[in-house]
Coordinates of C-alpha atoms and ligand atoms in Angstrom, one line a residue:
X1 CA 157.4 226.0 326.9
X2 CA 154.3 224.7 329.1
X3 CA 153.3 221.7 328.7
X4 CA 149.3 220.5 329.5
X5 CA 150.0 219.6 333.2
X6 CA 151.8 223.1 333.5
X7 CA 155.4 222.1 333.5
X8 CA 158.0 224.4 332.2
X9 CA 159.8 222.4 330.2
X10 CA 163.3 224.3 330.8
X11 CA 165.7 221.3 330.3
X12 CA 166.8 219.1 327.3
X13 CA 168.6 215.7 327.7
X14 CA 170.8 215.1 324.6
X15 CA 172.1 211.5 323.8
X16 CA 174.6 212.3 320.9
X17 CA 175.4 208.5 320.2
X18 CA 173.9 205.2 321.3
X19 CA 177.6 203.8 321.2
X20 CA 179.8 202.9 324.5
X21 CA 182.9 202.1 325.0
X22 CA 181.5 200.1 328.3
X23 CA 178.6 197.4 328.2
X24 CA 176.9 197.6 331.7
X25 CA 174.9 194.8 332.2
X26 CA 172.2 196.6 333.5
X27 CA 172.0 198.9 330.3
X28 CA 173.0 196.9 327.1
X29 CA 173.6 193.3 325.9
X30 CA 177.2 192.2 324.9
X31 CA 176.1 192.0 321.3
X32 CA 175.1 195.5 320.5
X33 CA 173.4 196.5 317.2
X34 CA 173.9 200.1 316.9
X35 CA 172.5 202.6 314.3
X36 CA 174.2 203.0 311.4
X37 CA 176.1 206.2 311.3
X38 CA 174.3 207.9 308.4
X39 CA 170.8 207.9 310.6
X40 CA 172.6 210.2 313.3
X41 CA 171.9 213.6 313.3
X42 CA 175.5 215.7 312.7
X43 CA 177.0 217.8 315.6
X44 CA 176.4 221.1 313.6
X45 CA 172.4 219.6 313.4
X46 CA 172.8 219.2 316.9
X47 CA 173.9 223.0 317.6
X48 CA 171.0 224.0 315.4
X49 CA 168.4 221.6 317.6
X50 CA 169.6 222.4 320.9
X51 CA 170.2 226.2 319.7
X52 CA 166.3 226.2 319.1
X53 CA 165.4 224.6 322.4
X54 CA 167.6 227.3 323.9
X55 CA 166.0 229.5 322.0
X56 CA 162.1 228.6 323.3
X57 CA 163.6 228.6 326.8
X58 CA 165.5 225.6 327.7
X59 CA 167.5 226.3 330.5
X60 CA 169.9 223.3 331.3
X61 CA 171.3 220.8 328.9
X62 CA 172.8 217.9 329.5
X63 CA 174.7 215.7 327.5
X64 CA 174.3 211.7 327.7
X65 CA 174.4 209.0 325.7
X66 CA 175.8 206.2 324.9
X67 CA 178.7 207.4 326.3
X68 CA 179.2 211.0 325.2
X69 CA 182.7 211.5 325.0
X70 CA 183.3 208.5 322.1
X71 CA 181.3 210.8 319.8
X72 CA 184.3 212.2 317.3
X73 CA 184.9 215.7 317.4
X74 CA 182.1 215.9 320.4
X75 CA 184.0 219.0 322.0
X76 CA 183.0 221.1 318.7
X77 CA 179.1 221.0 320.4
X78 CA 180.4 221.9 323.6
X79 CA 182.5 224.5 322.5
X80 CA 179.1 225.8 320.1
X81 CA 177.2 226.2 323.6
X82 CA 179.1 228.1 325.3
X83 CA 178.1 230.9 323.5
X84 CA 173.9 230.6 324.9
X85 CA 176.2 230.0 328.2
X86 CA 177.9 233.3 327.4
X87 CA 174.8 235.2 326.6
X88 CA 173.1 234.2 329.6
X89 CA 170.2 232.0 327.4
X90 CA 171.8 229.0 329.4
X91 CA 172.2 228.6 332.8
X92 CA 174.1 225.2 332.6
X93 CA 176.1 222.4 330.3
X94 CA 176.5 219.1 332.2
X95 CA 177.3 215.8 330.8
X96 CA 176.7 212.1 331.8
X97 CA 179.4 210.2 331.2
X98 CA 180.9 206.9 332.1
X99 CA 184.5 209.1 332.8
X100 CA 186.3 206.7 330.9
X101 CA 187.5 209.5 328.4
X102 CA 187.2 212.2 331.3
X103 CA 191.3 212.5 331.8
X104 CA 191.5 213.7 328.1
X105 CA 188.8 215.7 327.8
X106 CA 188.0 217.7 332.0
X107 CA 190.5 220.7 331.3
X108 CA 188.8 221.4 327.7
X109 CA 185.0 221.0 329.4
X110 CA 185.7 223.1 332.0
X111 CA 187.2 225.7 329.3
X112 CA 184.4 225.5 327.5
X113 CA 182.1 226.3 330.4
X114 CA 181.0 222.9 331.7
X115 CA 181.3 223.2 335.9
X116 CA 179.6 220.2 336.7
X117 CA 180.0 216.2 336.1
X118 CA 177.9 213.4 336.5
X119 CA 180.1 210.1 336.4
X120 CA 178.4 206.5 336.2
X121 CA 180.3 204.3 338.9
X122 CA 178.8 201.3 340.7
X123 CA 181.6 200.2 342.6
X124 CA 185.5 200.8 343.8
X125 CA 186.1 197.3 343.5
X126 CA 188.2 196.7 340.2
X127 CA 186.6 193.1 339.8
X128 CA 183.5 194.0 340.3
X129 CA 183.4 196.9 337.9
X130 CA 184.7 194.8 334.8
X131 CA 181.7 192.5 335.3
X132 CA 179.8 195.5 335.7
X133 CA 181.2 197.4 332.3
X134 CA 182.2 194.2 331.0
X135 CA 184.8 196.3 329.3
X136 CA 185.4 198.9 331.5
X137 CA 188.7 199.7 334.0
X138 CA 188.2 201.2 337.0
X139 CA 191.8 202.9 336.7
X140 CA 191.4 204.8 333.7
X141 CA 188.1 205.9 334.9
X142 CA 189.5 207.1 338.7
X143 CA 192.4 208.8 337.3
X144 CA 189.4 210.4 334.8
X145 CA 187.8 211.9 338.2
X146 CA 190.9 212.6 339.6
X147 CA 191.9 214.9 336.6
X148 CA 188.3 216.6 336.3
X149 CA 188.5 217.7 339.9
X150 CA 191.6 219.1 339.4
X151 CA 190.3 220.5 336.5
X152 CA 187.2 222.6 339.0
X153 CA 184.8 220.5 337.7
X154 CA 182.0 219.7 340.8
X155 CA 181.6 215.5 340.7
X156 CA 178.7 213.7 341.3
X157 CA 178.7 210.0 341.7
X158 CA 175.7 207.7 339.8
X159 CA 175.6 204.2 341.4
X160 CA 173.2 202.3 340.1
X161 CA 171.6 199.8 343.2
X162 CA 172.7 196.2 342.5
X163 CA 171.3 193.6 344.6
X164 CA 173.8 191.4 345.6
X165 CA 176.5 192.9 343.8
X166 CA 177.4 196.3 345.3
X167 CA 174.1 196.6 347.9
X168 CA 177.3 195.9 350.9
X169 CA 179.3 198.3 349.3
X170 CA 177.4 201.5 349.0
X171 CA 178.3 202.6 352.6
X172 CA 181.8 203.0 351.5
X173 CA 181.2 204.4 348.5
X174 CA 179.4 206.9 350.3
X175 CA 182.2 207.9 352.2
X176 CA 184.4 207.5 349.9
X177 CA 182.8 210.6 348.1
X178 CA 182.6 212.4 351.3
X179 CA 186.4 212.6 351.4
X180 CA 187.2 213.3 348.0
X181 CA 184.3 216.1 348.1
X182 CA 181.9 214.3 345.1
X183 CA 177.5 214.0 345.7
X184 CA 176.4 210.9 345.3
X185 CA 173.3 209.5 343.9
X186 CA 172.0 206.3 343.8
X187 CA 169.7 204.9 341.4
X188 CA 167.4 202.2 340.5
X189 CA 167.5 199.7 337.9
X190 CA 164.7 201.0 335.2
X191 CA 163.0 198.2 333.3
X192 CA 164.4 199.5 329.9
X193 CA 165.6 197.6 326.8
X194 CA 166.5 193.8 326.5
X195 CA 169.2 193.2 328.1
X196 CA 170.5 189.7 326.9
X197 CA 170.0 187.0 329.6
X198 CA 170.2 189.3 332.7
X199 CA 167.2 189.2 335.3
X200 CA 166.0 192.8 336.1
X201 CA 164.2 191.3 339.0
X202 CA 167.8 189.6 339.9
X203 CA 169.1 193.1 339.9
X204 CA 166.3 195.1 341.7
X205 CA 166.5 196.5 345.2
X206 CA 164.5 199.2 346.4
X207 CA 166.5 202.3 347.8
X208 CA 164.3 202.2 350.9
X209 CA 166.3 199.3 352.0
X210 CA 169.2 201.2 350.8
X211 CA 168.3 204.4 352.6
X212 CA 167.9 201.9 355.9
X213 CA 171.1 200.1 355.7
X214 CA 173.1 203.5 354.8
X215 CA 171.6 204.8 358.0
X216 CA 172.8 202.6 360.6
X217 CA 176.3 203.7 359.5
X218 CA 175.7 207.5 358.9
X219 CA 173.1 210.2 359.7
X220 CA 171.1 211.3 356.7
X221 CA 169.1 214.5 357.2
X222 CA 166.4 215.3 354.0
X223 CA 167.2 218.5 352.5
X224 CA 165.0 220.3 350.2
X225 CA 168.4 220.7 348.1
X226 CA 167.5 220.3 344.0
X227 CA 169.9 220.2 341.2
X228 CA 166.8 220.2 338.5
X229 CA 166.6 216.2 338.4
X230 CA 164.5 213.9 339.8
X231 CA 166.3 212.8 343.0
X232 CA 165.4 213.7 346.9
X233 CA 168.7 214.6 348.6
X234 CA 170.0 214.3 352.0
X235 CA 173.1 215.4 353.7
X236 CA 175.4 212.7 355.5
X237 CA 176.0 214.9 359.0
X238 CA 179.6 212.5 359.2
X239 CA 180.8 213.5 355.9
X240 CA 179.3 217.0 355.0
X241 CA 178.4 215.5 351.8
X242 CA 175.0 214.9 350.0
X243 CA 173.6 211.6 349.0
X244 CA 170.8 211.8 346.4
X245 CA 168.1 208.8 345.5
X246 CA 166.6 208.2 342.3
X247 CA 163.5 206.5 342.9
X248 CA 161.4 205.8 339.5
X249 CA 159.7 202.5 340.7
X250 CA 159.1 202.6 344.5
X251 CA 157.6 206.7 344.2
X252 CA 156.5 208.6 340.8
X253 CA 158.7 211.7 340.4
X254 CA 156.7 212.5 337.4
X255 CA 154.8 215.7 339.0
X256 CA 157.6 218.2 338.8
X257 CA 159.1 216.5 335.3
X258 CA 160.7 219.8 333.4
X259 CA 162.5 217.6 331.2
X260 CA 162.2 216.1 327.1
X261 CA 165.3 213.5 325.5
X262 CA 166.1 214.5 322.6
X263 CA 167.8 211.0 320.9
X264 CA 171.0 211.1 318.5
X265 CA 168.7 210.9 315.4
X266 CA 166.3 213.5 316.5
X267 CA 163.6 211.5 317.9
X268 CA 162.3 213.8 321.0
X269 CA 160.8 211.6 323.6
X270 CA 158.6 213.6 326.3
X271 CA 158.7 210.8 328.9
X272 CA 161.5 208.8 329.6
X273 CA 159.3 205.7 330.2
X274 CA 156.6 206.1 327.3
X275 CA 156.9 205.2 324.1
X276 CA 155.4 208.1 322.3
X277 CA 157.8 210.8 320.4
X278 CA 158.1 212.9 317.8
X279 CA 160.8 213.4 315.0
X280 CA 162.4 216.4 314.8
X281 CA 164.9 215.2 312.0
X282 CA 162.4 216.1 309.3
X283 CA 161.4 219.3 310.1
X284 CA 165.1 220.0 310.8
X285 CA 166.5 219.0 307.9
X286 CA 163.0 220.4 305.6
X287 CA 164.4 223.8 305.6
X288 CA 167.1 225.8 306.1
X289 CA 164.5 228.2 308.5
X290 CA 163.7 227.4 311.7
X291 CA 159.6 227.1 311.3
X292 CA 158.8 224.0 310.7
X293 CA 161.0 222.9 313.2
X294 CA 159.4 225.2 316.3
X295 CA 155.9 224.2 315.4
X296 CA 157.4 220.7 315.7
X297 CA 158.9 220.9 319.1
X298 CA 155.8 222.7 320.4
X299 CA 153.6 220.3 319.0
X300 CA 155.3 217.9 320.6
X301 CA 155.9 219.5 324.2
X302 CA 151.9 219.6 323.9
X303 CA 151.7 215.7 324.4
X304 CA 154.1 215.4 327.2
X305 CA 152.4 212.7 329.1
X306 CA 151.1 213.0 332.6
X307 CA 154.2 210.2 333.8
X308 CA 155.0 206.8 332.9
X309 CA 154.8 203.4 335.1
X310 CA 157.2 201.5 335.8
X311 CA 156.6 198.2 337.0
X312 CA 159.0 195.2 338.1
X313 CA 157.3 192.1 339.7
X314 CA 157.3 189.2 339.3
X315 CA 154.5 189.3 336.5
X316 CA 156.3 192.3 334.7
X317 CA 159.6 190.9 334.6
X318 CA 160.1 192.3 330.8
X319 CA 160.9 195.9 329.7
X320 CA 158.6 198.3 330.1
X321 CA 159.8 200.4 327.1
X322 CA 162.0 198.5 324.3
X323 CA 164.7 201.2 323.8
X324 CA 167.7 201.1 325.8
X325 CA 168.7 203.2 328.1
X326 CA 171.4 204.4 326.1
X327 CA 169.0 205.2 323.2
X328 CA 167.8 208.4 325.2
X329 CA 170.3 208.7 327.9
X330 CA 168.5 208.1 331.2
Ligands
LIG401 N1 177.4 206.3 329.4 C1 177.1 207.4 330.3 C2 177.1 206.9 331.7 O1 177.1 205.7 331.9 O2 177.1 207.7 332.6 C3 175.8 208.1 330.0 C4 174.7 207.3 329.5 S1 174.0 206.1 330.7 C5 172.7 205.4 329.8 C6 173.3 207.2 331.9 C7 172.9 206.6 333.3 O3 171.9 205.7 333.1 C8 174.1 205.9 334.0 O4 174.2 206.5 335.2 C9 173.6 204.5 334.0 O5 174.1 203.9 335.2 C10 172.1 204.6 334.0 N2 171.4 203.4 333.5 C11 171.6 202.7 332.4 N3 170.7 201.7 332.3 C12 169.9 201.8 333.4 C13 168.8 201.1 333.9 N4 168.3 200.0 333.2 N5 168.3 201.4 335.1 C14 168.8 202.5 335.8 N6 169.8 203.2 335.4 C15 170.4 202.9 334.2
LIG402 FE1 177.6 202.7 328.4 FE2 176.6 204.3 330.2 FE3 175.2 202.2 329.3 FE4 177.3 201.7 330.8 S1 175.4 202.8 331.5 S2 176.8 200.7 328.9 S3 178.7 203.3 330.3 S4 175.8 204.0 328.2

């Protein structure tokens, strides 16, 4: 699937529920309207959706959310990829996930293909990370790592950059991955969704000073290494490790986009910070053939947008886009 700018869009981002069991205060409010359940596309719908993505060449799918492993019965999607794994259609299954549900569920991802992890973590410190999550507990999510490396899954750590909240702690948590063999990336707060009384400008801190105060502790050497998202990795000569930054405000990664979010109500959005989209719910549920629904998807791959524009200052202090995060999965 080309898109105008000449993209190959080879990689689908599923959110299969806007609901959490944490409430980062970065990502949602405390008081959370969520859909209601009957709007959501079901997990068979989702085989079918995904299967046709698969199908026109996607490549890599990810799972996000919300926080993908609350979804009941979720494993019964995972398990219904492997098979485009199997075939060779699929090159990769990963999932986003918040690792809060990760000790119940590692030995059954790996078994069902998944190799790879991405788990959200901003900070070692167990105070800090329940007013972070608000509900989260840093135990139960450790001892969710813990059991997925044991499991052979590969763990990489998301930190989101916090200014003033975990900006001191980042060195450690850099080496902290280093010894327990995990990537890092850090990220930077995206102006997305109202967040309740939070600041984003309170939170915002540019990973160039990151990348600066990281580097009077360690050596970081760029490396053209790519995992198919957006960040620029380097490799941190004291630990062997690699240290990724996710950059959306202070440079455009739009050029090399190969991605579409595909929502848990099958709204696909081709830019992660535009509003346009395009329902595939319809068309999905229109007929029991797949037509309507391809013409749909490349119609809507047609529009992908050039990139979006971020903005936080002080006279764009308000979301750029109204969904949340959690609405399309980051
Ligand atoms: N619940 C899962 C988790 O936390 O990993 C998956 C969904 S969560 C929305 C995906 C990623 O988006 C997380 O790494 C989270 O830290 C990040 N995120 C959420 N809101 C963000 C924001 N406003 N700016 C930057 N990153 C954000
Ligand atoms: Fe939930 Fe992930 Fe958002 Fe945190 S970042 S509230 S874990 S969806």
């Amino acid at each position: 699937m080309l898109d105008p700018f000449g993209r190959d869009v080879s990689y689908l981002r599923v959110s299969v529920t806007d609901r959490c069991d944490f409430r980062c205060v970065y990502c949602m409010s405390e008081n959370m309207t969520f859909l209601p359940k009957k709007d959501l596309l079901t997990l068979e719908e989702m085989d079918r959706l995904c299967s046709t993505f698969v199908d026109l060449g996607v490549k890599k799918l990810r799972f996000t959310g919300g926080e993908p492993l609350v979804r009941r019965n979720i494993m019964s999607l995972f398990r219904g990829m492997q098979r485009h794994l199997e075939s060779g259609a699929l090159e990769e299954v990963t999932v986003t996930t918040n690792g809060s549900q990760l000790g119940r569920f590692a030995h059954e991802l790996y078994d069902c293909g998944v190799r790879r992890v991405n788990v959200s973590l901003d900070t070692l410190d167990a105070g800090k990370f329940q007013s972070i999550t608000r509900w989260g507990k840093l135990d139960q999510v450790l001892d969710g790592i813990e059991i997925a490396k044991r499991a052979g899954l590969a763990i990489k750590i998301n930190a989101v950059a916090l200014k003033g909240v975990n900006d001191a702690e980042l060195g450690d948590m850099l080496q902290w991955c280093g010894d327990n063999g995990y990537d890092m990336t850090v990220i930077e707060v995206m102006p997305m969704g109202d967040i309740g009384g939070e600041d984003r400008l309170d939170q915002y801190l540019p990973l160039s000073i990151v990348r600066a105060k990281l580097s009077e502790r360690f050596t970081l050497k760029d490396i053209p290494y790519k995992t198919g998202g957006p960040a620029r990795y380097v490799e941190v000569a004291e630990t062997g490790g690699r240290l990724g930054f996710i950059t959306p405000l202070t440079h455009n990664f739009c050029e090399s986009c190969n991605r579409v979010r595909l929502t848990c109500t099958g709204t696909l959005y081709m830019c992660l910070g535009q509003d346009d989209a395009a329902d595939l719910r319809a068309p999905l549920r229109a007929s029991e053939g797949n037509e309507q629904l391809i013409t749909a998807i490349k119609e809507a791959i047609s529009r992908k947008p050039k990139g979006h524009d971020f903005i936080i200052d002080r006279r764009h202090n308000g979301p750029a886009v109204s969904r949340h995060m959690s609405v399309t999965g980051g």
